[in-house]
Each structure stands twice: as structure tokens, then as C-alpha cells.
PDB file of C-alpha atoms and ligand atoms in Angstrom:
ATOM      1  CA  UNK A   8     101.174-255.720  33.366  1.00  0.00           C
ATOM      2  CA  UNK A   9     102.522-253.343  30.759  1.00  0.00           C
ATOM      3  CA  UNK A  10     105.735-253.005  29.532  1.00  0.00           C
ATOM      4  CA  UNK A  11     109.359-253.427  31.762  1.00  0.00           C
ATOM      5  CA  UNK A  12     110.344-249.567  31.303  1.00  0.00           C
ATOM      6  CA  UNK A  13     106.588-248.338  31.892  1.00  0.00           C
ATOM      7  CA  UNK A  14     104.606-250.657  33.997  1.00  0.00           C
ATOM      8  CA  UNK A  15     100.893-249.834  33.550  1.00  0.00           C
ATOM      9  CA  UNK A  16      99.395-248.941  36.785  1.00  0.00           C
ATOM     10  CA  UNK A  17      97.423-251.235  38.499  1.00  0.00           C
ATOM     11  CA  UNK A  18      94.076-249.993  39.960  1.00  0.00           C
ATOM     12  CA  UNK A  19      91.717-251.032  42.650  1.00  0.00           C
ATOM     13  CA  UNK A  20      89.152-249.526  43.897  1.00  0.00           C
ATOM     14  CA  UNK A  21      86.734-250.646  47.069  1.00  0.00           C
ATOM     15  CA  UNK A  22      83.651-248.986  48.461  1.00  0.00           C
ATOM     16  CA  UNK A  23      84.616-246.401  50.816  1.00  0.00           C
ATOM     17  CA  UNK A  24      87.495-244.755  52.779  1.00  0.00           C
ATOM     18  CA  UNK A  25      86.881-247.497  55.093  1.00  0.00           C
ATOM     19  CA  UNK A  26      87.373-250.184  53.186  1.00  0.00           C
ATOM     20  CA  UNK A  27      90.918-248.282  51.316  1.00  0.00           C
ATOM     21  CA  UNK A  28      91.578-248.162  54.894  1.00  0.00           C
ATOM     22  CA  UNK A  29      91.530-251.886  55.521  1.00  0.00           C
ATOM     23  CA  UNK A  30      92.909-252.788  51.831  1.00  0.00           C
ATOM     24  CA  UNK A  31      95.937-250.206  52.246  1.00  0.00           C
ATOM     25  CA  UNK A  32      96.926-252.113  55.891  1.00  0.00           C
ATOM     26  CA  UNK A  33      96.888-255.510  54.513  1.00  0.00           C
ATOM     27  CA  UNK A  34      98.440-254.589  50.992  1.00  0.00           C
ATOM     28  CA  UNK A  35     101.301-252.551  53.462  1.00  0.00           C
ATOM     29  CA  UNK A  36     101.588-255.947  55.329  1.00  0.00           C
ATOM     30  CA  UNK A  37     101.759-258.362  52.459  1.00  0.00           C
ATOM     31  CA  UNK A  38     104.784-255.940  50.654  1.00  0.00           C
ATOM     32  CA  UNK A  39     106.878-256.390  54.316  1.00  0.00           C
ATOM     33  CA  UNK A  40     106.658-259.466  55.132  1.00  0.00           C
ATOM     34  CA  UNK A  41     107.565-260.301  51.125  1.00  0.00           C
ATOM     35  CA  UNK A  42     110.311-257.652  51.576  1.00  0.00           C
ATOM     36  CA  UNK A  43     112.100-259.108  55.120  1.00  0.00           C
ATOM     37  CA  UNK A  44     111.368-262.845  53.276  1.00  0.00           C
ATOM     38  CA  UNK A  45     113.554-261.163  50.489  1.00  0.00           C
ATOM     39  CA  UNK A  46     115.681-258.845  52.355  1.00  0.00           C
ATOM     40  CA  UNK A  47     115.306-259.232  55.328  1.00  0.00           C
ATOM     41  CA  UNK A  48     113.652-255.645  56.157  1.00  0.00           C
ATOM     42  CA  UNK A  49     110.798-253.548  55.251  1.00  0.00           C
ATOM     43  CA  UNK A  50     111.951-250.036  54.341  1.00  0.00           C
ATOM     44  CA  UNK A  51     108.276-247.691  53.524  1.00  0.00           C
ATOM     45  CA  UNK A  52     107.790-244.090  53.174  1.00  0.00           C
ATOM     46  CA  UNK A  53     104.580-242.573  54.595  1.00  0.00           C
ATOM     47  CA  UNK A  54     102.491-240.186  53.239  1.00  0.00           C
ATOM     48  CA  UNK A  55     101.126-236.953  54.998  1.00  0.00           C
ATOM     49  CA  UNK A  56      97.685-235.403  55.099  1.00  0.00           C
ATOM     50  CA  UNK A  57      94.637-237.065  56.210  1.00  0.00           C
ATOM     51  CA  UNK A  58      93.498-239.763  53.686  1.00  0.00           C
ATOM     52  CA  UNK A  59      96.550-242.189  55.165  1.00  0.00           C
ATOM     53  CA  UNK A  60      95.730-241.832  58.573  1.00  0.00           C
ATOM     54  CA  UNK A  61      93.142-244.462  58.964  1.00  0.00           C
ATOM     55  CA  UNK A  62      95.466-247.123  57.351  1.00  0.00           C
ATOM     56  CA  UNK A  63      97.915-246.150  60.147  1.00  0.00           C
ATOM     57  CA  UNK A  64      95.589-246.785  62.721  1.00  0.00           C
ATOM     58  CA  UNK A  65      94.516-250.116  61.193  1.00  0.00           C
ATOM     59  CA  UNK A  66      98.201-251.004  61.233  1.00  0.00           C
ATOM     60  CA  UNK A  67      98.623-250.321  64.758  1.00  0.00           C
ATOM     61  CA  UNK A  68      95.771-252.523  65.981  1.00  0.00           C
ATOM     62  CA  UNK A  69      95.173-256.053  66.068  1.00  0.00           C
ATOM     63  CA  UNK A  70      95.652-258.297  64.081  1.00  0.00           C
ATOM     64  CA  UNK A  71      97.949-256.788  61.781  1.00  0.00           C
ATOM     65  CA  UNK A  72     100.001-255.443  64.399  1.00  0.00           C
ATOM     66  CA  UNK A  73     101.418-258.642  65.041  1.00  0.00           C
ATOM     67  CA  UNK A  74     101.670-259.581  61.677  1.00  0.00           C
ATOM     68  CA  UNK A  75     103.894-256.723  60.691  1.00  0.00           C
ATOM     69  CA  UNK A  76     107.989-256.958  61.178  1.00  0.00           C
ATOM     70  CA  UNK A  77     108.335-253.855  63.182  1.00  0.00           C
ATOM     71  CA  UNK A  78     112.032-255.162  64.185  1.00  0.00           C
ATOM     72  CA  UNK A  79     113.096-255.266  60.373  1.00  0.00           C
ATOM     73  CA  UNK A  80     110.808-252.327  59.260  1.00  0.00           C
ATOM     74  CA  UNK A  81     112.536-248.557  58.630  1.00  0.00           C
ATOM     75  CA  UNK A  82     110.424-245.759  58.183  1.00  0.00           C
ATOM     76  CA  UNK A  83     110.348-242.620  55.862  1.00  0.00           C
ATOM     77  CA  UNK A  84     108.287-239.987  55.178  1.00  0.00           C
ATOM     78  CA  UNK A  85     107.666-238.901  51.632  1.00  0.00           C
ATOM     79  CA  UNK A  86     107.338-235.194  52.799  1.00  0.00           C
ATOM     80  CA  UNK A  87     106.954-232.830  55.740  1.00  0.00           C
ATOM     81  CA  UNK A  88     105.557-229.428  56.081  1.00  0.00           C
ATOM     82  CA  UNK A  89     107.790-226.559  57.464  1.00  0.00           C
ATOM     83  CA  UNK A  90     106.690-227.000  61.302  1.00  0.00           C
ATOM     84  CA  UNK A  91     108.062-228.987  64.296  1.00  0.00           C
ATOM     85  CA  UNK A  92     106.960-232.843  64.900  1.00  0.00           C
ATOM     86  CA  UNK A  93     104.073-230.916  67.936  1.00  0.00           C
ATOM     87  CA  UNK A  94     102.508-229.094  65.473  1.00  0.00           C
ATOM     88  CA  UNK A  95      99.466-230.193  64.441  1.00  0.00           C
ATOM     89  CA  UNK A  96      99.795-229.827  60.475  1.00  0.00           C
ATOM     90  CA  UNK A  97     102.987-232.172  61.093  1.00  0.00           C
ATOM     91  CA  UNK A  98     102.919-235.291  59.341  1.00  0.00           C
ATOM     92  CA  UNK A  99     105.782-237.015  61.855  1.00  0.00           C
ATOM     93  CA  UNK A 100     102.864-236.261  64.210  1.00  0.00           C
ATOM     94  CA  UNK A 101     100.027-237.453  62.352  1.00  0.00           C
ATOM     95  CA  UNK A 102     101.754-240.559  61.711  1.00  0.00           C
ATOM     96  CA  UNK A 103     102.979-240.986  65.309  1.00  0.00           C
ATOM     97  CA  UNK A 104      99.670-240.765  67.126  1.00  0.00           C
ATOM     98  CA  UNK A 105      98.050-242.747  64.579  1.00  0.00           C
ATOM     99  CA  UNK A 106     100.599-245.466  64.049  1.00  0.00           C
ATOM    100  CA  UNK A 107     104.452-245.406  65.471  1.00  0.00           C
ATOM    101  CA  UNK A 108     103.773-244.436  68.947  1.00  0.00           C
ATOM    102  CA  UNK A 109     101.232-247.359  69.254  1.00  0.00           C
ATOM    103  CA  UNK A 110     104.162-250.406  67.783  1.00  0.00           C
ATOM    104  CA  UNK A 111     107.215-251.891  68.583  1.00  0.00           C
ATOM    105  CA  UNK A 112     109.124-250.470  65.925  1.00  0.00           C
ATOM    106  CA  UNK A 113     113.338-249.319  66.961  1.00  0.00           C
ATOM    107  CA  UNK A 114     113.442-245.817  67.607  1.00  0.00           C
ATOM    108  CA  UNK A 115     116.308-245.621  65.344  1.00  0.00           C
ATOM    109  CA  UNK A 116     114.245-246.850  62.866  1.00  0.00           C
ATOM    110  CA  UNK A 117     112.280-243.751  62.209  1.00  0.00           C
ATOM    111  CA  UNK A 118     113.567-241.323  60.448  1.00  0.00           C
ATOM    112  CA  UNK A 119     111.699-237.907  60.486  1.00  0.00           C
ATOM    113  CA  UNK A 120     112.071-234.963  58.288  1.00  0.00           C
ATOM    114  CA  UNK A 121     112.943-232.218  60.649  1.00  0.00           C
ATOM    115  CA  UNK A 122     110.678-229.435  59.200  1.00  0.00           C
ATOM    116  CA  UNK A 123     111.715-227.074  62.428  1.00  0.00           C
ATOM    117  CA  UNK A 124     114.424-226.843  60.714  1.00  0.00           C
ATOM    118  CA  UNK A 125     115.566-223.200  59.996  1.00  0.00           C
ATOM    119  CA  UNK A 126     118.063-223.691  57.222  1.00  0.00           C
ATOM    120  CA  UNK A 127     115.822-226.099  54.774  1.00  0.00           C
ATOM    121  CA  UNK A 128     118.300-227.282  52.405  1.00  0.00           C
ATOM    122  CA  UNK A 129     120.390-228.399  54.867  1.00  0.00           C
ATOM    123  CA  UNK A 130     117.723-229.968  56.805  1.00  0.00           C
ATOM    124  CA  UNK A 131     116.876-231.686  53.129  1.00  0.00           C
ATOM    125  CA  UNK A 132     120.250-232.454  52.514  1.00  0.00           C
ATOM    126  CA  UNK A 133     120.888-234.131  56.011  1.00  0.00           C
ATOM    127  CA  UNK A 134     117.513-236.587  55.192  1.00  0.00           C
ATOM    128  CA  UNK A 135     118.712-237.901  52.252  1.00  0.00           C
ATOM    129  CA  UNK A 136     122.641-238.408  54.163  1.00  0.00           C
ATOM    130  CA  UNK A 137     120.763-240.427  56.102  1.00  0.00           C
ATOM    131  CA  UNK A 138     118.394-242.148  53.867  1.00  0.00           C
ATOM    132  CA  UNK A 139     121.762-242.923  51.709  1.00  0.00           C
ATOM    133  CA  UNK A 140     123.232-244.525  55.039  1.00  0.00           C
ATOM    134  CA  UNK A 141     120.533-246.859  55.647  1.00  0.00           C
ATOM    135  CA  UNK A 142     120.225-248.103  52.398  1.00  0.00           C
ATOM    136  CA  UNK A 143     123.933-248.588  51.676  1.00  0.00           C
ATOM    137  CA  UNK A 144     123.438-246.964  48.422  1.00  0.00           C
ATOM    138  CA  UNK A 145     126.321-246.054  46.664  1.00  0.00           C
ATOM    139  CA  UNK A 146     127.417-242.565  45.938  1.00  0.00           C
ATOM    140  CA  UNK A 147     125.013-241.494  43.020  1.00  0.00           C
ATOM    141  CA  UNK A 148     122.813-244.526  43.358  1.00  0.00           C
ATOM    142  CA  UNK A 149     119.064-243.874  44.561  1.00  0.00           C
ATOM    143  CA  UNK A 150     117.642-245.690  47.450  1.00  0.00           C
ATOM    144  CA  UNK A 151     115.061-248.476  46.186  1.00  0.00           C
ATOM    145  CA  UNK A 152     112.221-247.890  48.682  1.00  0.00           C
ATOM    146  CA  UNK A 153     110.375-251.821  49.048  1.00  0.00           C
ATOM    147  CA  UNK A 154     107.040-249.207  49.148  1.00  0.00           C
ATOM    148  CA  UNK A 155     106.449-245.319  48.899  1.00  0.00           C
ATOM    149  CA  UNK A 156     102.902-244.150  50.078  1.00  0.00           C
ATOM    150  CA  UNK A 157     101.430-240.926  48.528  1.00  0.00           C
ATOM    151  CA  UNK A 158      98.118-239.528  48.870  1.00  0.00           C
ATOM    152  CA  UNK A 159      96.926-236.424  45.542  1.00  0.00           C
ATOM    153  CA  UNK A 160      95.356-233.052  46.554  1.00  0.00           C
ATOM    154  CA  UNK A 161      92.891-231.972  44.476  1.00  0.00           C
ATOM    155  CA  UNK A 162      95.153-229.857  42.388  1.00  0.00           C
ATOM    156  CA  UNK A 163      96.936-233.398  41.166  1.00  0.00           C
ATOM    157  CA  UNK A 164      99.839-232.625  43.933  1.00  0.00           C
ATOM    158  CA  UNK A 165     101.453-235.158  44.970  1.00  0.00           C
ATOM    159  CA  UNK A 166     103.730-235.559  48.602  1.00  0.00           C
ATOM    160  CA  UNK A 167     105.332-231.609  48.421  1.00  0.00           C
ATOM    161  CA  UNK A 168     105.151-231.920  44.585  1.00  0.00           C
ATOM    162  CA  UNK A 169     103.392-229.098  43.666  1.00  0.00           C
ATOM    163  CA  UNK A 170     102.087-228.183  40.029  1.00  0.00           C
ATOM    164  CA  UNK A 171     104.283-225.354  38.384  1.00  0.00           C
ATOM    165  CA  UNK A 172     107.036-225.886  40.769  1.00  0.00           C
ATOM    166  CA  UNK A 173     110.557-225.876  40.122  1.00  0.00           C
ATOM    167  CA  UNK A 174     111.333-229.427  41.782  1.00  0.00           C
ATOM    168  CA  UNK A 175     108.852-231.231  39.590  1.00  0.00           C
ATOM    169  CA  UNK A 176     112.443-230.817  36.950  1.00  0.00           C
ATOM    170  CA  UNK A 177     114.588-231.970  39.501  1.00  0.00           C
ATOM    171  CA  UNK A 178     116.694-235.129  38.449  1.00  0.00           C
ATOM    172  CA  UNK A 179     119.987-235.600  41.347  1.00  0.00           C
ATOM    173  CA  UNK A 180     118.813-235.069  44.680  1.00  0.00           C
ATOM    174  CA  UNK A 181     116.794-237.051  45.992  1.00  0.00           C
ATOM    175  CA  UNK A 182     115.063-234.930  49.010  1.00  0.00           C
ATOM    176  CA  UNK A 183     114.667-230.909  48.003  1.00  0.00           C
ATOM    177  CA  UNK A 184     113.635-227.868  50.259  1.00  0.00           C
ATOM    178  CA  UNK A 185     110.651-226.764  48.273  1.00  0.00           C
ATOM    179  CA  UNK A 186     108.691-223.190  48.996  1.00  0.00           C
ATOM    180  CA  UNK A 187     105.117-224.127  48.270  1.00  0.00           C
ATOM    181  CA  UNK A 188     103.381-220.955  48.123  1.00  0.00           C
ATOM    182  CA  UNK A 189     100.219-222.312  47.504  1.00  0.00           C
ATOM    183  CA  UNK A 190     100.131-224.577  50.330  1.00  0.00           C
ATOM    184  CA  UNK A 191      98.776-223.880  54.060  1.00  0.00           C
ATOM    185  CA  UNK A 192     101.793-224.030  55.516  1.00  0.00           C
ATOM    186  CA  UNK A 193     104.548-222.852  52.427  1.00  0.00           C
ATOM    187  CA  UNK A 194     107.584-224.694  53.633  1.00  0.00           C
ATOM    188  CA  UNK A 195     107.938-228.037  53.055  1.00  0.00           C
ATOM    189  CA  UNK A 196     110.295-231.120  52.264  1.00  0.00           C
ATOM    190  CA  UNK A 197     109.539-233.891  49.652  1.00  0.00           C
ATOM    191  CA  UNK A 198     110.926-236.780  47.566  1.00  0.00           C
ATOM    192  CA  UNK A 199     111.510-235.764  44.480  1.00  0.00           C
ATOM    193  CA  UNK A 200     110.678-237.909  41.527  1.00  0.00           C
ATOM    194  CA  UNK A 201     114.183-239.731  40.439  1.00  0.00           C
ATOM    195  CA  UNK A 202     113.495-240.953  44.390  1.00  0.00           C
ATOM    196  CA  UNK A 203     110.001-241.802  43.911  1.00  0.00           C
ATOM    197  CA  UNK A 204     110.324-243.257  40.606  1.00  0.00           C
ATOM    198  CA  UNK A 205     113.269-245.564  41.895  1.00  0.00           C
ATOM    199  CA  UNK A 206     110.878-247.335  44.219  1.00  0.00           C
ATOM    200  CA  UNK A 207     109.738-250.741  43.896  1.00  0.00           C
ATOM    201  CA  UNK A 208     106.318-250.383  44.853  1.00  0.00           C
ATOM    202  CA  UNK A 209     104.457-246.424  44.614  1.00  0.00           C
ATOM    203  CA  UNK A 210     101.375-246.747  46.072  1.00  0.00           C
ATOM    204  CA  UNK A 211      98.376-244.222  45.973  1.00  0.00           C
ATOM    205  CA  UNK A 212      95.378-243.650  48.319  1.00  0.00           C
ATOM    206  CA  UNK A 213      92.947-241.360  47.238  1.00  0.00           C
ATOM    207  CA  UNK A 214      89.807-240.910  48.770  1.00  0.00           C
ATOM    208  CA  UNK A 215      86.451-238.879  48.639  1.00  0.00           C
ATOM    209  CA  UNK A 216      84.462-237.235  45.451  1.00  0.00           C
ATOM    210  CA  UNK A 217      86.438-234.290  45.713  1.00  0.00           C
ATOM    211  CA  UNK A 218      89.227-235.736  44.290  1.00  0.00           C
ATOM    212  CA  UNK A 219      87.246-236.951  41.377  1.00  0.00           C
ATOM    213  CA  UNK A 220      88.029-235.171  38.489  1.00  0.00           C
ATOM    214  CA  UNK A 221      91.801-234.559  39.086  1.00  0.00           C
ATOM    215  CA  UNK A 222      91.714-238.322  39.408  1.00  0.00           C
ATOM    216  CA  UNK A 223      90.706-238.588  35.897  1.00  0.00           C
ATOM    217  CA  UNK A 224      92.979-236.068  34.527  1.00  0.00           C
ATOM    218  CA  UNK A 225      95.798-237.863  36.245  1.00  0.00           C
ATOM    219  CA  UNK A 226      95.161-241.214  34.936  1.00  0.00           C
ATOM    220  CA  UNK A 227      93.870-240.342  31.726  1.00  0.00           C
ATOM    221  CA  UNK A 228      97.221-238.458  30.685  1.00  0.00           C
ATOM    222  CA  UNK A 229     100.341-240.341  32.307  1.00  0.00           C
ATOM    223  CA  UNK A 230     102.931-238.049  32.446  1.00  0.00           C
ATOM    224  CA  UNK A 231     100.752-234.697  31.954  1.00  0.00           C
ATOM    225  CA  UNK A 232     101.522-231.217  33.692  1.00  0.00           C
ATOM    226  CA  UNK A 233      99.844-232.789  36.894  1.00  0.00           C
ATOM    227  CA  UNK A 234     102.297-233.763  39.464  1.00  0.00           C
ATOM    228  CA  UNK A 235     100.756-237.153  40.311  1.00  0.00           C
ATOM    229  CA  UNK A 236     100.967-238.527  36.757  1.00  0.00           C
ATOM    230  CA  UNK A 237     104.359-237.746  36.462  1.00  0.00           C
ATOM    231  CA  UNK A 238     104.459-240.527  39.166  1.00  0.00           C
ATOM    232  CA  UNK A 239     105.837-243.808  36.972  1.00  0.00           C
ATOM    233  CA  UNK A 240     108.209-246.276  38.746  1.00  0.00           C
ATOM    234  CA  UNK A 241     111.015-246.808  36.126  1.00  0.00           C
ATOM    235  CA  UNK A 242     110.619-251.069  37.005  1.00  0.00           C
ATOM    236  CA  UNK A 243     107.973-250.776  40.406  1.00  0.00           C
ATOM    237  CA  UNK A 244     105.206-251.648  40.450  1.00  0.00           C
ATOM    238  CA  UNK A 245     102.113-248.911  40.389  1.00  0.00           C
ATOM    239  CA  UNK A 246      98.807-248.800  42.429  1.00  0.00           C
ATOM    240  CA  UNK A 247      96.044-246.713  42.573  1.00  0.00           C
ATOM    241  CA  UNK A 248      93.678-247.806  45.472  1.00  0.00           C
ATOM    242  CA  UNK A 249      90.450-245.611  45.355  1.00  0.00           C
ATOM    243  CA  UNK A 250      87.235-245.644  47.008  1.00  0.00           C
ATOM    244  CA  UNK A 251      84.153-245.697  44.396  1.00  0.00           C
ATOM    245  CA  UNK A 252      83.668-241.556  45.110  1.00  0.00           C
ATOM    246  CA  UNK A 253      87.140-240.688  43.887  1.00  0.00           C
ATOM    247  CA  UNK A 254      86.739-243.245  41.571  1.00  0.00           C
ATOM    248  CA  UNK A 255      83.010-242.330  40.076  1.00  0.00           C
ATOM    249  CA  UNK A 256      84.321-240.321  36.506  1.00  0.00           C
ATOM    250  CA  UNK A 257      87.161-243.296  36.025  1.00  0.00           C
ATOM    251  CA  UNK A 258      85.827-244.405  31.810  1.00  0.00           C
ATOM    252  CA  UNK A 259      83.985-248.230  33.240  1.00  0.00           C
ATOM    253  CA  UNK A 260      86.623-249.626  30.822  1.00  0.00           C
ATOM    254  CA  UNK A 261      89.240-249.935  33.084  1.00  0.00           C
TER     255      UNK A 261
HETATM  256  C1  6PG B 307     100.851-233.250  52.881  1.00  0.00           C
HETATM  257  C2  6PG B 307     100.816-234.784  52.008  1.00  0.00           C
HETATM  258  C3  6PG B 307      99.740-234.235  50.485  1.00  0.00           C
HETATM  259  C4  6PG B 307      98.939-234.985  50.771  1.00  0.00           C
HETATM  260  C5  6PG B 307      97.786-234.259  50.066  1.00  0.00           C
HETATM  261  C6  6PG B 307      96.706-235.139  49.974  1.00  0.00           C
HETATM  262  O1  6PG B 307     102.275-232.879  52.698  1.00  0.00           O
HETATM  263  O2  6PG B 307      99.545-232.319  52.573  1.00  0.00           O
HETATM  264  O3  6PG B 307     101.851-235.236  51.620  1.00  0.00           O
HETATM  265  O4  6PG B 307     100.880-235.240  49.253  1.00  0.00           O
HETATM  266  O5  6PG B 307      98.883-236.831  50.332  1.00  0.00           O
HETATM  267  O6  6PG B 307      97.310-233.339  50.319  1.00  0.00           O
HETATM  268  O7  6PG B 307      95.786-234.912  51.251  1.00  0.00           O
HETATM  269  P1  6PG B 307      94.828-235.295  51.489  1.00  0.00           P
HETATM  270  O8  6PG B 307      94.751-236.434  51.873  1.00  0.00           O
HETATM  271  O9  6PG B 307      94.255-235.087  53.142  1.00  0.00           O
HETATM  272  O10 6PG B 307      93.647-235.142  51.080  1.00  0.00           O
END
């Protein structure tokens, strides 16, 4: 492990997307079990996009479903698209179909971002308020998630933090409404870096050869302009869980 201020990212490479889902789901159960032992609850933010779906399906099936402390689990979303929860592009919809509708988690412990909101700024502020309430955070204090799951796009975006977006410089708000011109659904809601970097554990799930080039750049230059490389937990652990095709361009010495 690197310095407490800048922990060196841990990189785990597995054979393929199926192995990545197996490993990711097992790690989620481990962290959930440890968190409940230590703090009597597990707080996790789910990633959107396509890569995490299989991980969620693994968690919703035996044996892992029975090993998860669902009654003490709180679920949030790291980002959402500006669409209703039943829209095909809704991250909530994906997670609900793959996981939430299949496990005994109390409905009150699933906090979704109101992607359908007309007033996006108000919806982002509302989500931050709900989070602060659940965590019991004092004013100005950032909630510390036990685990934040993230993906990465081929442009190096993560959550809905896109290259060149002003939100990359956000230092106060934990959640922001953003307009991502490059995205299929430009209206987005996203965790900001202060909130992501305040987490105890952050885990990237990255699969597929199409991600190899940007992954190499993101890992080669931490803190470079690529949003994914700006994820640097202040004192938490950062794990990159990769499949072999995505890791193909990484220096062997790693
Ligand atoms: C989103 C995601 C986004 C995602 C990447 C990777 O809402 O789109 O949160 O950050 O993780 O775009 O997406 P894939 O896993 O589908 O490649």
C-alpha cells in the first residue's frame, strides 16, 4: 500500500467479464460483512452502465444472496441519467431488474436519484440531503461510503463525470446535476469527486478490449485530465478490477 494520503491503487486482473462479476460480487459481500460487523450497516453506491449488471445478478442469486446482510444494507446510486425509473436507459431500472427486485432489502433503504425531475438542480440537492440524513453527517461533512462502485467509459469518464466538464472542479457539493453534451442522455446526475474520494473503498469494474487504451492512460497518469484517474480516495482503498482484455496494454511489471 502507498502513503496514507495517496493510497496506491490495487489492481486485480481476472480472465474475463464472467470472472470479473464473480470476483466483484464476492468482494461486495466481504465488504458488506466487515462493515456490518464494524458499524452495524453497509452503505454502497451502485455504478450504472452495462458492466456491473452481471455482478448485480450474482449478488441476487445463491449463494451470495444468502450471505449479504440485506436488512442492514443501504443502497445509493453514483450517477443517473435524466430519465424516469422505467426508462430503458435508467441506471435504477437496470439495478432493480438485476438485483433490487430479487433481494430482501427494505424499500426504505434504497435511495434512487429522481432522474425524471424537471428541476435537476433541486433533485441533486434533494439526493444530497437524503444521503446526509441517512449518514447523519454534520454540516459540511461528507458521507463516507463503505463502498462506491464505478465503471469507466472509453473516453475516461466515470459516474457522470465527463472529460472537460466544469463539475470536475466541484469542491463543495456531493451530488451535482450536469449536462453532458457527449452522452446519449445529456441530462445527468452524479456524485462529485469530493464525495467519491471520501469513501472507505472505491472499486472500478472495467471489462473489454475497447477500454484497454484509456485504461492504460488513466493508470499511467493518476490525476491526469481523465476523470477516472482523478478518483483518488483521500484515505480509502482504491481497487481496479479488470478483465484480461481491458488490461491487455498495461505494463507487465504492474
Ligand atoms: C453511466 C455510468 C457510466 C458507466 C460507463 C461505463 O451511467 O453511464 O455510470 O459512468 O460506468 O459509461 O459504461 P459500460 O459499463 O456500459 O461500459
